[in-house]
mmCIF file of C-alpha atoms in Angstrom:
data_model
loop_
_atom_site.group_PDB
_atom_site.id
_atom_site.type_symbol
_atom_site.label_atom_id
_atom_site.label_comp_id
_atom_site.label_asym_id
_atom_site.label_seq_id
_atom_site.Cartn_x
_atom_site.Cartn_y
_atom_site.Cartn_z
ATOM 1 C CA UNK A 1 99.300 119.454 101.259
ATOM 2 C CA UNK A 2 99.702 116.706 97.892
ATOM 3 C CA UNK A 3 102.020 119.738 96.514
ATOM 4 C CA UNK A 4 104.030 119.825 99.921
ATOM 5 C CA UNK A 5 104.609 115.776 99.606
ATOM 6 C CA UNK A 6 106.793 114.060 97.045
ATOM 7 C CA UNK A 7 106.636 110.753 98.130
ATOM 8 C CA UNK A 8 105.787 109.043 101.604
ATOM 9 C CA UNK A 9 106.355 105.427 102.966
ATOM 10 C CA UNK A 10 104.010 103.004 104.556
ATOM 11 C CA UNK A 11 106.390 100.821 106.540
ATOM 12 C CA UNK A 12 105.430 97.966 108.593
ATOM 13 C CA UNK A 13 109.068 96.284 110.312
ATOM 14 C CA UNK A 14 109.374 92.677 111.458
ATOM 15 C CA UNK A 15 111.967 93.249 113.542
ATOM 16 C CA UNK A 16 111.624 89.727 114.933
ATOM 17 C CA UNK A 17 111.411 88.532 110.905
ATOM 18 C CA UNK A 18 108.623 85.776 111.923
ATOM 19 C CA UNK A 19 106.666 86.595 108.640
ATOM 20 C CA UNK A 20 110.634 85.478 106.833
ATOM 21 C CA UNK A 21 111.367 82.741 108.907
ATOM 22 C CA UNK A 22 107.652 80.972 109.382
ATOM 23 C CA UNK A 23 106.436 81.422 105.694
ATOM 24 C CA UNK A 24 110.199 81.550 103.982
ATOM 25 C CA UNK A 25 108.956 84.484 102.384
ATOM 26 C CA UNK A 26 111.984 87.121 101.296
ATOM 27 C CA UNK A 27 111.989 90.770 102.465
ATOM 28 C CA UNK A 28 111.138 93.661 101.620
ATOM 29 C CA UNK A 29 107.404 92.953 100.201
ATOM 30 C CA UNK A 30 106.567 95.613 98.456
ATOM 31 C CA UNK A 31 103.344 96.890 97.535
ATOM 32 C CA UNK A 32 99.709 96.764 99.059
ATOM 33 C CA UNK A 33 98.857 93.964 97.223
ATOM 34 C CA UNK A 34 101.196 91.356 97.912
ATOM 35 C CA UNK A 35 101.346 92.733 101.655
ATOM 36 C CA UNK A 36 97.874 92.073 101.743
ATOM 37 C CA UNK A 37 98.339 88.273 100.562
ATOM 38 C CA UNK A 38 100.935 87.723 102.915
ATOM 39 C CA UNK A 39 99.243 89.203 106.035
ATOM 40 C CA UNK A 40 96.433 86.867 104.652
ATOM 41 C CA UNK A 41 98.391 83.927 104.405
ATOM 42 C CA UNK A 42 100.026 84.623 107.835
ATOM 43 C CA UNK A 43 96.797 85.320 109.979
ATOM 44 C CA UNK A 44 95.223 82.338 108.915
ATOM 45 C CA UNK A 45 98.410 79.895 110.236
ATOM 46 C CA UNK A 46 99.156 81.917 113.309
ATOM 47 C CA UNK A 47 96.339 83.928 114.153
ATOM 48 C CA UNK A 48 97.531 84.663 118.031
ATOM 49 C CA UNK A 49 100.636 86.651 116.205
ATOM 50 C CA UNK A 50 100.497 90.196 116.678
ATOM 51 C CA UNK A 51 102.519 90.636 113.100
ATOM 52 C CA UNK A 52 99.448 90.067 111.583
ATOM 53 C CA UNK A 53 97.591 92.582 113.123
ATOM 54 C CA UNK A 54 100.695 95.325 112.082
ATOM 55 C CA UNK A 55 100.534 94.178 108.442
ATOM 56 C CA UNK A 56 96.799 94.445 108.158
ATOM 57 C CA UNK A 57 97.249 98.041 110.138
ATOM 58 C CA UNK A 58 99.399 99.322 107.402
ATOM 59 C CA UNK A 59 97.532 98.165 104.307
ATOM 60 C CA UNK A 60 94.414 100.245 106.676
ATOM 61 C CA UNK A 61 96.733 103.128 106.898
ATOM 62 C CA UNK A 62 97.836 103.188 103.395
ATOM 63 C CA UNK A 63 94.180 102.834 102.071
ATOM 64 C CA UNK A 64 93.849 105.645 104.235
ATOM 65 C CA UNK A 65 96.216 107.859 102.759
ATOM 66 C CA UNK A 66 95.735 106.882 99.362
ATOM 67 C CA UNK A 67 92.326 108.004 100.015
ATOM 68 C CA UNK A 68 93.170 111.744 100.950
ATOM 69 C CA UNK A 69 95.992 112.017 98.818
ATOM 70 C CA UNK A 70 97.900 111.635 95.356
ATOM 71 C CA UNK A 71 97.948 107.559 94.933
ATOM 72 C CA UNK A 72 101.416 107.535 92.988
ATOM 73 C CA UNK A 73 102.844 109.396 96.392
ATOM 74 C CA UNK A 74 102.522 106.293 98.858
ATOM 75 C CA UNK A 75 104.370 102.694 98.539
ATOM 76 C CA UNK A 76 103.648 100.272 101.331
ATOM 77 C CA UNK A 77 106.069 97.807 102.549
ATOM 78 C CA UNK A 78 107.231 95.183 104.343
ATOM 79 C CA UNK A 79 110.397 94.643 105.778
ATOM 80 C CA UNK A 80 112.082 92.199 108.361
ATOM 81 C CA UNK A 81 114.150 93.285 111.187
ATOM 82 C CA UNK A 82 117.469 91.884 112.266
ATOM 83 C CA UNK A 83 118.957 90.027 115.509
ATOM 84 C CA UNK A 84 118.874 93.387 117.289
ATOM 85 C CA UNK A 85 117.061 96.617 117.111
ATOM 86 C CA UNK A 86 118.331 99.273 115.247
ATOM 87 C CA UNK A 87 118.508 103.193 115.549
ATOM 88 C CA UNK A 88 116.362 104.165 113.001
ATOM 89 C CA UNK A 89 116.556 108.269 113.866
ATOM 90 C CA UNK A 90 119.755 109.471 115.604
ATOM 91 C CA UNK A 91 120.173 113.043 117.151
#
């Protein structure tokens, strides 16, 4: 399957952009690292916040993948959404 995939995406969306506003962190965070730090830094001042829980769910999934898989094929990331939800696929 590596040979069928060039590169794949590990996106976690704030669409709310609580992890901007309540840390004044800027968007996109990129890589598993500094996700990581920031999910860190975010559970442990608001751990009732689901956003948490998504950012530490994508750093699982990518660990996942990276696991099965090519590492230089998967980038994780962290990005904030805006005042309104957005179409992401159309038809």
């Amino acid at each position: 399957m590596s040979s069928l995939v060039r590169r794949v995406i590990v996106l976690c969306v704030d669409r709310d952009n609580d992890v901007g506003e309540r840390l004044g962190v800027p968007t996109p965070i990129i890589g598993r690292g500094n996700v990581l730090k920031v999910a860190t830094e975010y559970i442990l001042r608001y751990p009732d916040d689901s956003d948490a829980n998504a950012m530490f769910g994508a750093v699982q999934l990518y660990d996942t993948l990276i696991s099965t898989l090519v590492p230089r094929m998967w980038r994780s990331l962290l990005s904030q959404g805006g005042p309104a939800p957005r179409t992401l696929l159309r038809t």
